[in-house]
mmCIF file of C-alpha atoms in Angstrom:
data_model
loop_
_atom_site.group_PDB
_atom_site.id
_atom_site.type_symbol
_atom_site.label_atom_id
_atom_site.label_comp_id
_atom_site.label_asym_id
_atom_site.label_seq_id
_atom_site.Cartn_x
_atom_site.Cartn_y
_atom_site.Cartn_z
ATOM 1 C CA MET Q 8 4.500 -23.494 -12.951
ATOM 2 C CA ARG Q 9 3.154 -22.161 -9.576
ATOM 3 C CA SER Q 10 5.088 -20.309 -7.133
ATOM 4 C CA ASP Q 11 5.300 -21.367 -3.507
ATOM 5 C CA ALA Q 12 4.370 -17.804 -2.658
ATOM 6 C CA MET Q 13 0.995 -18.032 -4.793
ATOM 7 C CA THR Q 14 0.090 -21.403 -3.046
ATOM 8 C CA ARG Q 15 0.856 -21.303 0.388
ATOM 9 C CA PRO Q 16 -1.160 -18.983 2.760
ATOM 10 C CA VAL Q 17 0.491 -16.603 5.069
ATOM 11 C CA PRO Q 18 1.283 -18.003 8.381
ATOM 12 C CA HIS Q 19 -1.447 -17.732 10.826
ATOM 13 C CA SER Q 20 0.995 -16.427 13.595
ATOM 14 C CA ALA Q 21 1.857 -13.383 11.499
ATOM 15 C CA ARG Q 22 -1.523 -12.115 11.214
ATOM 16 C CA LEU Q 23 -3.225 -9.349 12.916
ATOM 17 C CA SER Q 24 -6.181 -9.898 15.080
ATOM 18 C CA LEU Q 25 -8.828 -8.113 12.877
ATOM 19 C CA ALA Q 26 -12.660 -8.166 12.639
ATOM 20 C CA GLN Q 27 -12.417 -10.520 9.779
ATOM 21 C CA PRO Q 28 -9.465 -13.023 9.802
ATOM 22 C CA LEU Q 29 -8.150 -14.068 6.280
ATOM 23 C CA ARG Q 30 -9.158 -17.194 4.635
ATOM 24 C CA ALA Q 31 -6.425 -19.544 3.484
ATOM 25 C CA THR Q 32 -6.752 -20.467 0.034
ATOM 26 C CA SER Q 33 -4.514 -22.205 -2.489
ATOM 27 C CA ASP Q 34 -6.362 -20.734 -5.770
ATOM 28 C CA PRO Q 35 -4.024 -18.531 -7.512
ATOM 29 C CA ALA Q 36 -6.666 -17.408 -9.877
ATOM 30 C CA GLY Q 37 -8.855 -15.937 -6.981
ATOM 31 C CA ALA Q 38 -6.314 -13.153 -6.739
ATOM 32 C CA ALA Q 39 -6.559 -11.986 -10.231
ATOM 33 C CA ALA Q 40 -10.353 -12.236 -10.057
ATOM 34 C CA GLY Q 41 -10.771 -10.319 -6.850
ATOM 35 C CA THR Q 42 -13.580 -10.294 -4.324
ATOM 36 C CA ASP Q 43 -15.291 -7.348 -4.999
ATOM 37 C CA ARG Q 44 -19.376 -7.089 -4.792
ATOM 38 C CA PRO Q 45 -20.722 -4.061 -6.337
ATOM 39 C CA GLY Q 46 -22.628 -2.530 -3.398
ATOM 40 C CA GLU Q 47 -19.472 -3.008 -1.444
ATOM 41 C CA GLU Q 48 -17.156 -1.338 -3.897
ATOM 42 C CA VAL Q 49 -19.206 1.579 -4.026
ATOM 43 C CA LEU Q 50 -19.402 1.904 -0.389
ATOM 44 C CA ARG Q 51 -15.449 1.614 -0.297
ATOM 45 C CA ARG Q 52 -15.042 4.253 -2.688
ATOM 46 C CA LEU Q 53 -17.446 6.696 -0.891
ATOM 47 C CA LEU Q 54 -15.275 6.030 2.177
ATOM 48 C CA GLU Q 55 -12.043 6.438 0.433
ATOM 49 C CA LEU Q 56 -13.182 9.916 -1.108
ATOM 50 C CA ALA Q 57 -14.382 11.082 2.460
ATOM 51 C CA LEU Q 58 -11.283 9.860 4.420
ATOM 52 C CA ALA Q 59 -8.747 11.147 1.700
ATOM 53 C CA LEU Q 60 -10.531 14.753 1.618
ATOM 54 C CA LEU Q 61 -10.534 14.669 5.477
ATOM 55 C CA ALA Q 62 -6.859 13.610 5.571
ATOM 56 C CA LEU Q 63 -5.779 16.501 3.208
ATOM 57 C CA GLY Q 64 -7.636 19.068 5.318
ATOM 58 C CA PHE Q 65 -5.974 18.110 8.443
ATOM 59 C CA ALA Q 66 -2.739 17.834 6.934
ATOM 60 C CA ALA Q 67 -2.657 21.145 5.302
ATOM 61 C CA PRO Q 68 -0.357 22.777 8.062
ATOM 62 C CA LEU Q 69 2.077 20.081 7.706
ATOM 63 C CA LEU Q 70 2.258 20.564 3.940
ATOM 64 C CA VAL Q 71 2.907 24.128 4.608
ATOM 65 C CA LEU Q 72 5.533 23.247 7.078
ATOM 66 C CA ALA Q 73 6.892 20.657 4.567
ATOM 67 C CA ALA Q 74 7.400 23.422 1.951
ATOM 68 C CA LEU Q 75 9.215 25.568 4.565
ATOM 69 C CA ALA Q 76 11.726 22.409 5.220
ATOM 70 C CA ALA Q 77 11.976 21.325 1.651
ATOM 71 C CA ALA Q 78 15.212 21.341 0.363
ATOM 72 C CA GLY Q 79 15.168 23.086 -2.914
ATOM 73 C CA PRO Q 80 12.057 22.276 -5.134
ATOM 74 C CA MET Q 81 9.324 20.816 -2.928
ATOM 75 C CA LEU Q 82 8.065 18.029 -4.954
ATOM 76 C CA GLU Q 83 9.431 15.078 -6.654
ATOM 77 C CA ARG Q 84 7.560 13.221 -9.463
ATOM 78 C CA GLN Q 85 7.803 9.411 -9.258
ATOM 79 C CA PRO Q 86 6.343 6.960 -11.883
ATOM 80 C CA ARG Q 87 4.480 4.043 -10.589
ATOM 81 C CA LEU Q 88 2.187 1.198 -12.161
ATOM 82 C CA GLY Q 89 -1.506 0.912 -10.838
ATOM 83 C CA ARG Q 90 -4.288 -1.548 -11.538
ATOM 84 C CA HIS Q 91 -3.707 -3.743 -14.490
ATOM 85 C CA GLY Q 92 -0.454 -1.978 -15.130
ATOM 86 C CA ARG Q 93 -1.723 1.488 -15.933
ATOM 87 C CA PRO Q 94 0.779 4.206 -15.248
ATOM 88 C CA PHE Q 95 0.581 7.039 -12.946
ATOM 89 C CA VAL Q 96 2.746 9.553 -11.017
ATOM 90 C CA VAL Q 97 3.063 9.859 -7.183
ATOM 91 C CA TRP Q 98 4.585 12.818 -5.622
ATOM 92 C CA ARG Q 99 7.317 12.770 -2.774
ATOM 93 C CA LEU Q 100 8.438 15.571 -0.677
ATOM 94 C CA ARG Q 101 12.039 16.864 -0.736
ATOM 95 C CA LEU Q 102 12.876 17.217 2.845
ATOM 96 C CA ARG Q 103 15.909 18.372 4.671
ATOM 97 C CA PRO Q 104 17.577 16.469 7.361
ATOM 98 C CA GLY Q 105 17.039 17.406 10.904
ATOM 99 C CA PRO Q 106 14.245 17.334 13.528
ATOM 100 C CA CYS Q 107 11.701 18.951 11.107
ATOM 101 C CA GLY Q 108 12.218 16.583 8.255
ATOM 102 C CA ARG Q 109 12.052 13.470 11.002
ATOM 103 C CA PHE Q 110 8.776 14.750 12.279
ATOM 104 C CA LEU Q 111 7.146 15.161 9.015
ATOM 105 C CA ARG Q 112 8.531 11.555 8.008
ATOM 106 C CA LEU Q 113 7.035 10.328 11.264
ATOM 107 C CA CYS Q 114 3.355 12.056 10.349
ATOM 108 C CA ARG Q 115 3.632 10.187 6.928
ATOM 109 C CA VAL Q 116 3.166 13.267 4.989
ATOM 110 C CA ASP Q 117 4.124 11.432 1.835
ATOM 111 C CA ALA Q 118 1.203 9.191 2.634
ATOM 112 C CA VAL Q 119 -1.033 12.194 2.746
ATOM 113 C CA LEU Q 120 -0.121 13.381 -0.744
ATOM 114 C CA GLU Q 121 -1.065 9.884 -1.918
ATOM 115 C CA CYS Q 122 -4.633 11.037 -1.247
ATOM 116 C CA VAL Q 123 -4.385 13.089 -4.070
ATOM 117 C CA ASN Q 124 -3.866 9.647 -6.083
ATOM 118 C CA VAL Q 125 -6.868 8.162 -4.167
ATOM 119 C CA LEU Q 126 -9.246 11.100 -5.129
ATOM 120 C CA ARG Q 127 -8.168 10.446 -8.880
ATOM 121 C CA GLY Q 128 -9.214 7.035 -8.432
ATOM 122 C CA GLU Q 129 -5.361 5.804 -9.181
ATOM 123 C CA MET Q 130 -5.050 4.250 -5.816
ATOM 124 C CA ALA Q 131 -6.909 3.027 -2.773
ATOM 125 C CA LEU Q 132 -6.455 3.689 0.761
ATOM 126 C CA VAL Q 133 -5.838 -0.124 1.455
ATOM 127 C CA GLY Q 134 -4.091 -2.356 -1.251
ATOM 128 C CA PRO Q 135 -0.443 -3.706 -2.454
ATOM 129 C CA ARG Q 136 2.206 -0.904 -2.343
ATOM 130 C CA PRO Q 137 2.567 0.484 -6.036
ATOM 131 C CA GLU Q 138 5.939 -0.194 -7.668
ATOM 132 C CA ALA Q 139 8.047 1.908 -10.179
ATOM 133 C CA PRO Q 140 7.832 0.460 -13.668
ATOM 134 C CA ALA Q 141 11.191 -1.081 -13.881
ATOM 135 C CA ALA Q 142 11.049 -2.727 -10.565
ATOM 136 C CA ALA Q 143 7.657 -4.195 -11.378
ATOM 137 C CA VAL Q 144 9.019 -5.421 -14.848
ATOM 138 C CA GLU Q 145 12.116 -6.893 -13.381
ATOM 139 C CA ARG Q 146 10.372 -9.002 -10.505
ATOM 140 C CA ALA Q 147 7.623 -10.018 -12.813
ATOM 141 C CA ARG Q 148 10.326 -11.504 -14.731
ATOM 142 C CA TRP Q 149 11.653 -13.814 -12.145
ATOM 143 C CA ILE Q 150 8.685 -14.176 -9.784
ATOM 144 C CA PRO Q 151 5.736 -16.074 -11.261
ATOM 145 C CA GLY Q 152 2.474 -14.558 -10.378
ATOM 146 C CA TRP Q 153 4.075 -11.008 -9.641
ATOM 147 C CA ARG Q 154 1.586 -9.323 -12.022
ATOM 148 C CA ALA Q 155 -1.693 -10.795 -10.129
ATOM 149 C CA ARG Q 156 -1.057 -8.166 -7.280
ATOM 150 C CA MET Q 157 -1.971 -5.518 -9.915
ATOM 151 C CA ALA Q 158 -5.505 -6.874 -9.883
ATOM 152 C CA VAL Q 159 -6.585 -4.320 -7.505
ATOM 153 C CA ARG Q 160 -5.730 -0.551 -7.281
ATOM 154 C CA PRO Q 161 -2.557 -0.156 -5.120
ATOM 155 C CA GLY Q 162 -3.089 1.343 -1.658
ATOM 156 C CA ILE Q 163 -1.191 3.977 0.563
ATOM 157 C CA LEU Q 164 -1.521 1.072 3.290
ATOM 158 C CA GLY Q 165 -1.272 -2.590 2.645
ATOM 159 C CA TRP Q 166 -1.465 -5.957 4.323
ATOM 160 C CA ALA Q 167 2.124 -6.853 3.416
ATOM 161 C CA GLN Q 168 3.298 -3.400 4.547
ATOM 162 C CA LEU Q 169 1.836 -3.927 8.057
ATOM 163 C CA HIS Q 170 3.775 -7.071 8.551
ATOM 164 C CA GLY Q 171 7.027 -5.431 7.384
ATOM 165 C CA ALA Q 172 7.209 -7.358 4.243
ATOM 166 C CA VAL Q 173 7.621 -4.392 2.109
ATOM 167 C CA THR Q 174 10.591 -2.877 3.874
ATOM 168 C CA GLN Q 175 12.173 -6.098 4.153
ATOM 169 C CA MET Q 176 12.072 -6.430 0.392
ATOM 170 C CA HIS Q 177 13.407 -2.996 -0.183
ATOM 171 C CA ARG Q 178 16.181 -3.455 2.408
ATOM 172 C CA SER Q 179 17.445 -6.742 1.051
ATOM 173 C CA GLY Q 180 16.374 -7.018 -2.281
ATOM 174 C CA ALA Q 181 16.254 -10.641 -1.862
ATOM 175 C CA PHE Q 182 14.217 -13.261 -3.743
ATOM 176 C CA ALA Q 183 12.715 -14.537 -0.577
ATOM 177 C CA ALA Q 184 11.843 -11.077 0.682
ATOM 178 C CA ALA Q 185 9.899 -10.434 -2.582
ATOM 179 C CA ARG Q 186 7.907 -13.749 -2.576
ATOM 180 C CA ARG Q 187 6.979 -13.115 1.060
ATOM 181 C CA MET Q 188 5.698 -9.621 -0.087
ATOM 182 C CA LEU Q 189 3.719 -11.344 -2.642
ATOM 183 C CA ALA Q 190 2.168 -13.949 -0.528
ATOM 184 C CA TYR Q 191 0.749 -11.346 1.844
ATOM 185 C CA ASP Q 192 -0.448 -9.202 -1.194
ATOM 186 C CA LEU Q 193 -2.211 -12.282 -2.691
ATOM 187 C CA ASP Q 194 -3.619 -13.384 0.574
ATOM 188 C CA TYR Q 195 -5.042 -9.716 0.997
ATOM 189 C CA ILE Q 196 -6.638 -9.638 -2.724
ATOM 190 C CA ARG Q 197 -8.202 -12.951 -2.242
ATOM 191 C CA ASN Q 198 -9.886 -12.108 0.889
ATOM 192 C CA ARG Q 199 -10.392 -8.341 0.246
ATOM 193 C CA SER Q 200 -13.367 -7.014 2.115
ATOM 194 C CA LEU Q 201 -14.416 -3.515 3.486
ATOM 195 C CA ALA Q 202 -14.349 -4.927 7.092
ATOM 196 C CA LEU Q 203 -10.578 -6.121 6.463
ATOM 197 C CA ASP Q 204 -9.819 -2.732 4.784
ATOM 198 C CA LEU Q 205 -11.011 -0.912 7.962
ATOM 199 C CA GLY Q 206 -9.191 -3.189 10.309
ATOM 200 C CA ILE Q 207 -5.954 -2.445 8.287
ATOM 201 C CA LEU Q 208 -6.661 1.319 8.424
ATOM 202 C CA PHE Q 209 -6.976 1.281 12.125
ATOM 203 C CA ALA Q 210 -3.964 -0.783 12.510
ATOM 204 C CA GLY Q 211 -1.958 1.375 10.560
ATOM 205 C CA LEU Q 212 -3.370 4.652 12.218
ATOM 206 C CA GLY Q 213 -2.554 3.122 15.764
ATOM 207 C CA ARG Q 214 1.016 2.554 14.764
ATOM 208 C CA VAL Q 215 1.385 6.419 13.352
ATOM 209 C CA VAL Q 216 -0.024 7.500 16.768
ATOM 210 C CA ALA Q 217 2.161 5.339 18.645
ATOM 211 C CA GLY Q 218 5.242 6.806 16.721
ATOM 212 C CA GLU Q 219 6.203 3.311 14.923
ATOM 213 C CA GLU Q 220 7.746 3.393 11.436
ATOM 214 C CA ALA Q 221 4.938 2.553 8.730
ATOM 215 C CA ARG Q 222 6.687 -0.465 7.126
#
């Protein structure tokens, strides 16, 4: 039985004005199949490697500051599931409360650490946010089609994240919030393109520069 989250498109009013607007579709199989074209995927990967290396280079002073501001051990391992459910590990910073910690969170230093996962091929710059294994298994039990969001590599920044759906789900834990996030993720996968990825990256960067929360 199909979920409403899989069959209805994301409301047009919630979408960003990107260079390539999303196409509404009711084909849930399209999410699992993806929309990659070989040449575009190679170009996407080269761009990911270049931007990830650039981000790590620019963030080096912030990582030094994070080491000084860390409470105890600097890094914490967190398991995640990647494309097709493959397990991998992301690293999170242990930051002390206070102005320094708030500044580093505002600069999204944790996201910079995920650039290491991008270099390793475990994550992409843009894609559905990765989940802890226990959370992914639990949601797959009660939300039809949940595993379809693992058809592509998880990303540092995602379409659902830009629209606040990830934060809403984590804060409320509600069934409706999880289905809303899934709808955005599947909408992104069906319409995935390099142009869309660049639009999402620029929108996310604009929020960081403006000091807005990366949701």
